[in-house]
Coordinates of C-alpha atoms in Angstrom, one line a residue:
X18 CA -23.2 10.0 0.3
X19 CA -22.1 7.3 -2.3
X20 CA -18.6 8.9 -1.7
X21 CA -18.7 8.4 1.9
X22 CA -19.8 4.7 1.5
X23 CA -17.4 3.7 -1.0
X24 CA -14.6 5.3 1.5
X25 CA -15.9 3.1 4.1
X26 CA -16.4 0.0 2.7
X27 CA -13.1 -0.2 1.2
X28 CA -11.4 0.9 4.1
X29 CA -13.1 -2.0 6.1
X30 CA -12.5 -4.5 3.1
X31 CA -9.2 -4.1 2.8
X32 CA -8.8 -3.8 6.7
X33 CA -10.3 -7.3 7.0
X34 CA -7.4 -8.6 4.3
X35 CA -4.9 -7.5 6.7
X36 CA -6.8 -8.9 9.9
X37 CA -7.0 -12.4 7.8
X38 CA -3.1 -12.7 7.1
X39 CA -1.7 -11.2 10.6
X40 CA -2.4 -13.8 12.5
X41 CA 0.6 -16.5 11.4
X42 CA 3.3 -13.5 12.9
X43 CA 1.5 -14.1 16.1
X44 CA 0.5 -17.4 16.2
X45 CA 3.7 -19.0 15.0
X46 CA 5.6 -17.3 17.7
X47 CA 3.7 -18.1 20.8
X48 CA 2.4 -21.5 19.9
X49 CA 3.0 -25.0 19.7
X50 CA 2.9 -24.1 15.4
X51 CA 6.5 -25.4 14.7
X52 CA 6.1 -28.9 16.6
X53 CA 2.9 -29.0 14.3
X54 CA 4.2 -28.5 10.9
X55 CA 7.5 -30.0 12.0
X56 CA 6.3 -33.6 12.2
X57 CA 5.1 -36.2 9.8
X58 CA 8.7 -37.1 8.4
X59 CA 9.5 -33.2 8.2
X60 CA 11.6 -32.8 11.3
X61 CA 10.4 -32.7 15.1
X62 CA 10.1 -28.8 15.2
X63 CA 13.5 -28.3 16.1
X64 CA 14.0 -26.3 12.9
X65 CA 11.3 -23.9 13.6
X66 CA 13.3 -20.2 11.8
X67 CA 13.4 -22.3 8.5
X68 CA 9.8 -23.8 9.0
X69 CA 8.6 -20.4 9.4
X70 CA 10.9 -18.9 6.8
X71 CA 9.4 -21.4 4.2
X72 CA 5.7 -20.3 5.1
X73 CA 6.5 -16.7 5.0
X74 CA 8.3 -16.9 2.0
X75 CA 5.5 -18.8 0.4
X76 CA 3.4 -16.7 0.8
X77 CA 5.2 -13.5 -0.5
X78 CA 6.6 -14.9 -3.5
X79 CA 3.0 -16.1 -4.1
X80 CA 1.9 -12.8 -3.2
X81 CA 4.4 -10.7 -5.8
X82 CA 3.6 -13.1 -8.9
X83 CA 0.1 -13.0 -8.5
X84 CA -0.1 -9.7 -7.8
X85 CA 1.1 -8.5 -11.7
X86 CA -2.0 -11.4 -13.1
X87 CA -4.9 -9.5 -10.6
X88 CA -4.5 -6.6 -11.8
X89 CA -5.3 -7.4 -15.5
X90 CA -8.4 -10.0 -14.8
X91 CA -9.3 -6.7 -12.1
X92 CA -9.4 -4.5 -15.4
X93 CA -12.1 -6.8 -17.5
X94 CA -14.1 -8.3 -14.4
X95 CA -16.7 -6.5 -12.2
X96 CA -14.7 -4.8 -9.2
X97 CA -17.5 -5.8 -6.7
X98 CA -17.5 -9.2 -8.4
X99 CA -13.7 -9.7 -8.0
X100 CA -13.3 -8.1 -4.6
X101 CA -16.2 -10.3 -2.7
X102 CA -14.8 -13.5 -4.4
X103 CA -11.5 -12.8 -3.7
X104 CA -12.5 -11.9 0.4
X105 CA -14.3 -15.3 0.1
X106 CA -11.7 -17.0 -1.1
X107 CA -9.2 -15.5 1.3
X108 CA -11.3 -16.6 4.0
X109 CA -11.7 -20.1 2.5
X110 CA -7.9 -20.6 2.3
X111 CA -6.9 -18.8 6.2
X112 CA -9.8 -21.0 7.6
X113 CA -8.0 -24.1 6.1
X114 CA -4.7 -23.2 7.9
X115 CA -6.4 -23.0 11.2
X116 CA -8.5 -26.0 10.9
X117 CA -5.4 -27.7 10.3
X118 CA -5.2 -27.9 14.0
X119 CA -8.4 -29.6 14.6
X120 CA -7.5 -31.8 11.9
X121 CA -4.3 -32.4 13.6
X122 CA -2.5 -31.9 10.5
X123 CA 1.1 -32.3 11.0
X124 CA 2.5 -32.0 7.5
X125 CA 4.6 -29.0 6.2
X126 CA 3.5 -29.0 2.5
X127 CA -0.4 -28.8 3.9
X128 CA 0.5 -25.7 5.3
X129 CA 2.7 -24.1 2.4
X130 CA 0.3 -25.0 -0.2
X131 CA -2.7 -23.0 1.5
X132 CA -0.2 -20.2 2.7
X133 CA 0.8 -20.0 -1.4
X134 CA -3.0 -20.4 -2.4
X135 CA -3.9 -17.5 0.2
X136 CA -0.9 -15.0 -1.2
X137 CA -2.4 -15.4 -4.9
X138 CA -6.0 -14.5 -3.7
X139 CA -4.8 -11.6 -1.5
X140 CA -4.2 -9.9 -4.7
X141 CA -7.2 -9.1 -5.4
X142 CA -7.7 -6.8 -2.7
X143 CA -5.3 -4.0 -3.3
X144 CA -5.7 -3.2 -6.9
X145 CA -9.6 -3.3 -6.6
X146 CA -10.2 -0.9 -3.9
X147 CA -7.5 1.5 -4.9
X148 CA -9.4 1.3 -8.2
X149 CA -12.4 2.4 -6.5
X150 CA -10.8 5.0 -4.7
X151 CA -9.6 6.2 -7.6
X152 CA -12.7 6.2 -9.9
X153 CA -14.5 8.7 -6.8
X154 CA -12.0 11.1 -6.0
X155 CA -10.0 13.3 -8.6
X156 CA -6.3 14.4 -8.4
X157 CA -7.1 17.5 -5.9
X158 CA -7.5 16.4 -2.7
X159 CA -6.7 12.4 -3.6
X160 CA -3.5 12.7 -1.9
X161 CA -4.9 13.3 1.8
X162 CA -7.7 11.1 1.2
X163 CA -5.9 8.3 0.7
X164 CA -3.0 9.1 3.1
X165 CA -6.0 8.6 5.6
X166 CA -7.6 6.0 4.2
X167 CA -4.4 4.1 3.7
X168 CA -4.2 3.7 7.6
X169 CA -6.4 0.4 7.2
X170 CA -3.5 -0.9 6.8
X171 CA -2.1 -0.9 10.2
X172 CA -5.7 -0.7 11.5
X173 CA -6.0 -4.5 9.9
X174 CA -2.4 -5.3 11.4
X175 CA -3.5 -4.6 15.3
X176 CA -7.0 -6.3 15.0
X177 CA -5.2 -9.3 13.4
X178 CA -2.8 -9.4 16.6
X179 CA -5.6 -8.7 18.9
X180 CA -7.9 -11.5 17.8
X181 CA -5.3 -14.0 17.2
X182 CA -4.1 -13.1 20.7
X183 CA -7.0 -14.5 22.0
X184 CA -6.4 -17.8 21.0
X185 CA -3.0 -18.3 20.3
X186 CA -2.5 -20.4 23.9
X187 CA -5.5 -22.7 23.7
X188 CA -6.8 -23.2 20.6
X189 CA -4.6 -21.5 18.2
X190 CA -6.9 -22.8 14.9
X191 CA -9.4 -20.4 15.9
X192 CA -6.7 -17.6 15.6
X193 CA -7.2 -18.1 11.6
X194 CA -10.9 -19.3 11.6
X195 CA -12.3 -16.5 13.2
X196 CA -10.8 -13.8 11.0
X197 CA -11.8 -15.8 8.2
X198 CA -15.1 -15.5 8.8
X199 CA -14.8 -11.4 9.5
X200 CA -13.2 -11.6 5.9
X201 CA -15.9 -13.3 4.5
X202 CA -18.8 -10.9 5.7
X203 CA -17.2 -8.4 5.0
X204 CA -17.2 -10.0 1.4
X205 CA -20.6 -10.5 1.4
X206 CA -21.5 -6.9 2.8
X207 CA -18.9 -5.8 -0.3
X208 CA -21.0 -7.3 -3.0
X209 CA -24.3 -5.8 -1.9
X210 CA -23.9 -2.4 -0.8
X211 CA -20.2 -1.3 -2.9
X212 CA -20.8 0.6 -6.0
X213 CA -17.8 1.0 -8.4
X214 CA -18.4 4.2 -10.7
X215 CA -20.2 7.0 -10.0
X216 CA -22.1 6.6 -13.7
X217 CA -23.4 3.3 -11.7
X218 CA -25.7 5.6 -9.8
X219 CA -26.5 9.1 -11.6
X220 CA -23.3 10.8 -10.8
X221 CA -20.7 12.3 -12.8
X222 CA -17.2 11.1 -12.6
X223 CA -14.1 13.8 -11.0
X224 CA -12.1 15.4 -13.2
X225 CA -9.2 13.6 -13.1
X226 CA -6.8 16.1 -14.5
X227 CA -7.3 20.1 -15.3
X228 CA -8.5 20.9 -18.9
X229 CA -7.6 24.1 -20.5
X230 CA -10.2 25.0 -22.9
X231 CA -10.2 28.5 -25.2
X232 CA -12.1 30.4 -23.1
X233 CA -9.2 30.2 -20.2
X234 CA -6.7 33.0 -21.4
X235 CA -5.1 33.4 -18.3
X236 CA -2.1 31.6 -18.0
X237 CA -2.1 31.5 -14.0
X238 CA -5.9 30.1 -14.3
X239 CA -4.0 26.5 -14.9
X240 CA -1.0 25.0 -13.8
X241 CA 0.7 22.5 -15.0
X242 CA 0.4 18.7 -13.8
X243 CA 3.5 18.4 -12.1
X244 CA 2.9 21.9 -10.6
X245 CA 0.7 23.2 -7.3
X246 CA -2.9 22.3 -7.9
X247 CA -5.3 24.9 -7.0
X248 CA -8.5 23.6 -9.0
X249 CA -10.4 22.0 -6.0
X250 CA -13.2 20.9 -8.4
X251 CA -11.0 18.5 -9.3
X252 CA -12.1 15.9 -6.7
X253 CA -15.6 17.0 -6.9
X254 CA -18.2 14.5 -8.3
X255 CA -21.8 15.8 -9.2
X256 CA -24.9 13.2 -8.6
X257 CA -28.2 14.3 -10.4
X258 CA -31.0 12.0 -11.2
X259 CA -31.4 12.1 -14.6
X260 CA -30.1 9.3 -16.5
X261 CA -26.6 9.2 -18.2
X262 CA -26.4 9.0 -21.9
X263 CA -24.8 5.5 -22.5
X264 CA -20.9 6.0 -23.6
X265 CA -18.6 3.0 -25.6
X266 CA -17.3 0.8 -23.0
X267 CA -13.9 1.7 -23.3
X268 CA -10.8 -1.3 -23.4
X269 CA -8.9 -2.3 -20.8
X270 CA -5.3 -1.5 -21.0
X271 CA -2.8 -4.1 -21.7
X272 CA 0.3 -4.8 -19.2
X273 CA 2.4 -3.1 -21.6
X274 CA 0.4 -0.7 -22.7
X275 CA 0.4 -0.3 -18.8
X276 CA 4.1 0.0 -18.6
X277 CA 4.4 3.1 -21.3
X278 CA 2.5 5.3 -19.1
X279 CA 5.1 8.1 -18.0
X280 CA 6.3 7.9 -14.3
X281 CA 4.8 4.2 -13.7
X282 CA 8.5 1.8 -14.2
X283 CA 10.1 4.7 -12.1
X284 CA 7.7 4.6 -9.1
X285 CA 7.3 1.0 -9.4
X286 CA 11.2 0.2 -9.1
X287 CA 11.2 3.1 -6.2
X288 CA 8.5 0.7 -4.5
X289 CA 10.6 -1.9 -4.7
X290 CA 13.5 -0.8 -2.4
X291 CA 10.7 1.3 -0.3
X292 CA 8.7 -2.2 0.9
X293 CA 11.8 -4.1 0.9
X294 CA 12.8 -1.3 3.9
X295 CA 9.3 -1.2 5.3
X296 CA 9.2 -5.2 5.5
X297 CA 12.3 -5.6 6.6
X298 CA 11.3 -3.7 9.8
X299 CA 7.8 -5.2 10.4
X300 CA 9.4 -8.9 10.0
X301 CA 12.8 -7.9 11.8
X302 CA 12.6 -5.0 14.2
X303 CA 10.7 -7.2 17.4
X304 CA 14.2 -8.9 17.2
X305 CA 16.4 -6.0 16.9
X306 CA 14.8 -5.0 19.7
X307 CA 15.2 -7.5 21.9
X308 CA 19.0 -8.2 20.8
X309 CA 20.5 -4.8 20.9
X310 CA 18.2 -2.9 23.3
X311 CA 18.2 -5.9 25.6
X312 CA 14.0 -5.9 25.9
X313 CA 11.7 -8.5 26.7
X314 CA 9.6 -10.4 23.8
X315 CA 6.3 -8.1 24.9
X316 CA 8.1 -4.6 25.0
X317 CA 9.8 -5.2 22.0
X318 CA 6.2 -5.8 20.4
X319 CA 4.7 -2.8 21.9
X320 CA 8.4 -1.0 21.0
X321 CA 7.4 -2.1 17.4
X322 CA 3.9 -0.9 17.3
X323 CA 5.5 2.9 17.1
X324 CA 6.8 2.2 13.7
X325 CA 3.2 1.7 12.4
X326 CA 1.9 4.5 14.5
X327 CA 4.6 6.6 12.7
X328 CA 3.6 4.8 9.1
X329 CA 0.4 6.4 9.8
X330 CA 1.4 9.7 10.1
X331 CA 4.1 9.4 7.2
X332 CA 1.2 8.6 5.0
X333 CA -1.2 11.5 5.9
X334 CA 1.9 14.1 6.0
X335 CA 3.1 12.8 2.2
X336 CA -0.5 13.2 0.9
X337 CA -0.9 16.3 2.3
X338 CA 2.2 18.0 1.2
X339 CA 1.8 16.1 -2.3
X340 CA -1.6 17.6 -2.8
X341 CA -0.4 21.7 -2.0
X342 CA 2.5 20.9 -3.9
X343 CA 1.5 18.3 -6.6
X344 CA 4.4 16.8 -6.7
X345 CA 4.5 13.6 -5.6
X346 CA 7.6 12.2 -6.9
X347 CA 9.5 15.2 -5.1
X348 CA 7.5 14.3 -1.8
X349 CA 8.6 10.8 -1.8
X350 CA 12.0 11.7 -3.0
X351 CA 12.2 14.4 -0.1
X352 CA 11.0 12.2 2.7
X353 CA 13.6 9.2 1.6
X354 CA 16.6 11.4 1.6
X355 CA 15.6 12.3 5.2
X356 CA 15.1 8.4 6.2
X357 CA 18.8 7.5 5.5
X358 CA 20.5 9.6 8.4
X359 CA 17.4 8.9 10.7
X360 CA 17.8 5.1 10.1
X361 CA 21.7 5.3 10.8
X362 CA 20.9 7.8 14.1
X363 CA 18.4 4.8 15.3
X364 CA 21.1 2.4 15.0
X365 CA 23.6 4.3 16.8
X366 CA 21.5 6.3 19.3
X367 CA 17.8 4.9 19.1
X368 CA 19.2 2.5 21.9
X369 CA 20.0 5.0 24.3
X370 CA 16.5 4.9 26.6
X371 CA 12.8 4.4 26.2
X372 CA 12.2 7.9 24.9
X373 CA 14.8 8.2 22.7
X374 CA 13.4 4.2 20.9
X375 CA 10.0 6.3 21.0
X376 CA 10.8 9.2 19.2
X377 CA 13.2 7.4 16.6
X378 CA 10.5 4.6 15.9
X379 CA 7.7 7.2 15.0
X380 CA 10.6 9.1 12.9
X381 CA 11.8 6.0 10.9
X382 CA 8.2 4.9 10.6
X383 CA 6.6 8.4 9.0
X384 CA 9.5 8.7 6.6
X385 CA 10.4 4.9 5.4
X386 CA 6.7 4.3 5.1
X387 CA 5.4 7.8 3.7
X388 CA 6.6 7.0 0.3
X389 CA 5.5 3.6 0.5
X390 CA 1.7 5.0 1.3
X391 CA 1.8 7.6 -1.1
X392 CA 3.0 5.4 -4.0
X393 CA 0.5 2.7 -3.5
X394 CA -2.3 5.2 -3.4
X395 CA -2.5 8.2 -4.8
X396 CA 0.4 8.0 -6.9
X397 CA -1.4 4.4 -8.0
X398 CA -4.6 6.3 -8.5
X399 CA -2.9 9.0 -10.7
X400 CA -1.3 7.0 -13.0
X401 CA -4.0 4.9 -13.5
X402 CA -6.2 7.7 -14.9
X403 CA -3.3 9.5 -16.3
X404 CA -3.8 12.0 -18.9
X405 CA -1.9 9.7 -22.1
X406 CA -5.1 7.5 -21.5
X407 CA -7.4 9.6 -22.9
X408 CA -10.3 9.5 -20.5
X409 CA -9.8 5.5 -20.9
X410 CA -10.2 4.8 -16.8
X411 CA -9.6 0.6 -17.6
X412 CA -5.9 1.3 -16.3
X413 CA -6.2 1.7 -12.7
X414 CA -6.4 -1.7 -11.1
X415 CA -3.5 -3.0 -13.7
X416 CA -0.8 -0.3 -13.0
X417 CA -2.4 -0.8 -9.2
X418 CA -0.8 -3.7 -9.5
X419 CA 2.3 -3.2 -11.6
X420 CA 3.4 -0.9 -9.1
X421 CA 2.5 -3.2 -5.8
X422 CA 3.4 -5.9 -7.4
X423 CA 6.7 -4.7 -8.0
X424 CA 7.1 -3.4 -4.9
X425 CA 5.8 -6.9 -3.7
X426 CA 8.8 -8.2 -4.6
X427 CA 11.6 -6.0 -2.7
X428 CA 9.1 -7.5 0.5
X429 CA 10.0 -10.8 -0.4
X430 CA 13.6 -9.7 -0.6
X431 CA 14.3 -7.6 2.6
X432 CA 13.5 -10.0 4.6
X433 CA 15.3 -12.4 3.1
X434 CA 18.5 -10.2 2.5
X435 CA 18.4 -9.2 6.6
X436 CA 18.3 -13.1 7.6
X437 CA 21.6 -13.8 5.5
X438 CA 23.2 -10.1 6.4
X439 CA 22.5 -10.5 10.3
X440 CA 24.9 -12.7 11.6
X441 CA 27.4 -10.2 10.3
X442 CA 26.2 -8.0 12.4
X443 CA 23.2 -5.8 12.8
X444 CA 25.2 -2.5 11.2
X445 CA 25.2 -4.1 7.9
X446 CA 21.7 -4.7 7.7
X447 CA 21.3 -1.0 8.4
X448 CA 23.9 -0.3 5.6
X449 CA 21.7 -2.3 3.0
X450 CA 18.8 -0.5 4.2
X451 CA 20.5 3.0 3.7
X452 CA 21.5 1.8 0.4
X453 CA 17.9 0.4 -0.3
X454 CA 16.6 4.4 0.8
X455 CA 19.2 6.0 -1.7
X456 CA 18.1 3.4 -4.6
X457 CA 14.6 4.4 -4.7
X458 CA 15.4 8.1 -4.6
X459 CA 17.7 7.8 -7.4
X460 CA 15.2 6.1 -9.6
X461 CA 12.9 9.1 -9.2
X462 CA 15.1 11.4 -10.5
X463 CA 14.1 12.0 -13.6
X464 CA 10.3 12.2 -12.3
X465 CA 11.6 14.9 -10.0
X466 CA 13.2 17.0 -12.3
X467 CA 10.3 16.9 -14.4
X468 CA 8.1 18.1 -12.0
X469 CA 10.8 21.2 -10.5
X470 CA 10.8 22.0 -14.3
X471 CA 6.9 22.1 -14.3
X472 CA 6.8 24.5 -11.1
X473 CA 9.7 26.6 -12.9
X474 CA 7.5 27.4 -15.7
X475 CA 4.7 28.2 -13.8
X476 CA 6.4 30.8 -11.6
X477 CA 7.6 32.2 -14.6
X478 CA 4.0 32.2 -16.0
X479 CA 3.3 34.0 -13.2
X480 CA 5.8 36.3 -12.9
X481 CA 5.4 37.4 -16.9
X482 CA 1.7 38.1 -16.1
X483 CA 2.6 39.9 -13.0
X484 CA 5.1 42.3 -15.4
X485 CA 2.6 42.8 -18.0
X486 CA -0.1 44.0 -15.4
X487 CA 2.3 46.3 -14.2
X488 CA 3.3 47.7 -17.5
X489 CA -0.7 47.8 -18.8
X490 CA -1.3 50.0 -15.2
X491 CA 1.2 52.6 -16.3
X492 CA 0.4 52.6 -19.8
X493 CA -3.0 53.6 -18.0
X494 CA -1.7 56.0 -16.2

């Protein structure tokens, strides 16, 4: 039951953070946003791109330093404390852009200052809930869990567009206030009813990793932690009413304490040049669109759509296989040496008709952003309670947000890098993105091999026990 409701309210939490910031993509195309901000001895408007550039940058610079300071106040501050205040604050800050409009603020810095402000509160959402994902299901089934739960992403992303669709012709203020105050409730709702640990109510907390003890003699009864995992108690967590025995409050992890943990700088450099591809699409692809397959603004929107649809997908499909297979690092790996030919069949081919865009969209999208899910999730989760802590579970909101807010960083970049590589032609900015795929597979070599060498061992495990058997049987005999 608590299980269920922590799955929930997390998923709607962190669906209302995207809801709050999706608006601006919609608004600041279809409205009179640019004239706005442009005035007031900053220009009439007529440099809109660089207007909106500023205010997207400022937020995702904002966003990728604040995110490596949330996750260490996440670690020593109540979760439900820090996620309702930060859903408050976010609120606070994207009601301020809107009301700019019935303030009839025309002044660019107004608007970058909040955008910055809003970026350095949004970080509190994504290490917190992953942290409470994390603390309520073990490594067994986290993978699928999360590749589910993970769609609140895109789920935040549509409702954004929807609501701020609404308004964006009349009264586009209203296109920030009233997702502000969804983000808000939803704050509120967060600080009663979400509970953090499982200890919090009488339950016991899932095992996080397999232990061998003496009594297991059979070498096939565990495998190893890069190998298939086929405990399923692993993501199990017990509630009984008695009382738990008060434990030593363990300490928080430092940043680099953070850092030592094996596999964390590898997947957080490998996030880097995943979300620089995955936000190079969501800021560019509309555009692309429109230029090469010749589209109108609204079909290239819907066009767009796919990719997400196919994120979706991506994400469940990675956990999935991750979780038969336990290899996550091979998973992401796999999936991102697949994306590079499909991104460079789009570009040539993806063109060539509705169905073909269709089809290539929902490819592109389930392999560019599988890794992406996977790594923020359950690969996020697992390091976080990794076995080198100890038991210690203060680690999962700060390598949370090592790893996003790494990754945080190659979104500010791809962006960027497409705007400057584009007038060369739209090729090259497929060529960087290819190169961007083959980057964050490289940097998970050594993570890879580490795991094929954990499922090596244990199918010779298996195959010694499988001799000996034989051997006892005709001894027998």
């Amino acid at each position: 039951r608590y299980r269920g409701l922590t799955l929930v309210l997390t998923f709607l939490c962190y669906t209302s953070y995207h809801l709050s910031r999706k608006p601006i993509s919609i608004v600041k195309v279809s409205s009179n946003l640019a004239p706005a901000a442009g005035r007031g001895g900053h220009g009439d408007g007529d440099n809109y791109k660089e207007l909106f550039g500023a205010l997207d940058n400022a937020f995702l610079v904002a966003y990728a330093i604040g995110m490596f300071i949330s996750g260490i106040f996440g670690e020593r501050l109540p979760l439900r404390y820090y996620l309702s205040g930060g859903m408050v604050l976010s609120g606070l800050f994207t009601a301020l852009f809107g009301l700019g409009y019935f303030w009839d603020i025309h002044v660019l810095w107004y608007f970058i200052v909040v955008q910055v402000c809003n970026g350095l509160v949004q970080t509190t959402g994504w290490p917190s809930v992953v942290a409470c994902i994390g603390n309520w299901f073990g490594k067994g089934k986290r993978g699928l869990i999360m590749g589910i739960w993970n769609s609140h992403t895109s789920v935040g992303n549509i409702l954004g567009s929807l609501i701020a669709g609404v308004w964006v012709s009349s009264a586009w203020g209203l296109s920030f206030i009233v997702p502000s105050i969804i983000i808000i409730t939803m704050g509120i709702i967060c600080f009663f009813f979400l509970v953090e640990y499982p200890e919090d109510v009488g339950c016991s907390p899932p095992l996080h990793h397999v232990r061998v003890t003496s009594s297991e003699k059979d070498p096939e009864a565990v495998t190893s932690n890069e190998g298939p995992l086929s405990v399923s108690s692993q993501s199990s967590v017990d509630c009984s009413n008695s009382p738990e025995e008060p434990t030593e409050e363990p300490e928080a992890i430092s940043f680099l304490g953070a850092l030592q943990i094996p596999g964390v700088v590898e997947f957080s450099l490998c996030l880097l040049f995943a979300k620089l591809v995955s936000y190079t699409f969501l800021y560019w692809l509309p555009l692309y669109i429109v230029n090469v397959a010749h589209f109108g603004a609204k079909e290239a929107g819907d066009l767009s759509t796919l990719f997400d649809v196919g994120g979706i997908l991506g994400g469940i499909f990675a956990g999935l296989i991750s979780d038969y297979t336990g290899g996550r690092a091979t998973t992401c790996c796999v999936m991102l040496v697949i994306a590079a030919p499909m991104l460079f069949l789009y570009n040539h081919i993806g063109q060539n008709g509705i169905g073909t865009s269709i089809a290539m969209l929902i490819v592109c999208g389930a392999l560019v952003n599988g890794p992406y899910a996977l790594i923020t999730t359950a690969v996020s989760a697992d390091l976080g309670t990794h076995e080198s802590l100890k038991g210690n579970a203060k680690a999962l909101s700060t390598v949370t947000a090592i790893i996003d807010g790494t990754g945080s960083i190659g979104a500010a970049l791809g962006p960027l890098l497409a705007g400057l590589i584009s007038p060369t032609g739209w090729n090259n900015v497929f060529y960087m993105l290819i190169a961007a795929d083959v980057l964050a597979c490289l940097l998970l070599a050594r993570v890879v091999v580490k795991e094929v060498r954990g499922w090596c061992g244990c199918i010779a495990r298996k195959r010694g026990s499988s001799v000996q058997l034989t051997e006892s049987v005709l001894d027998g005999k």
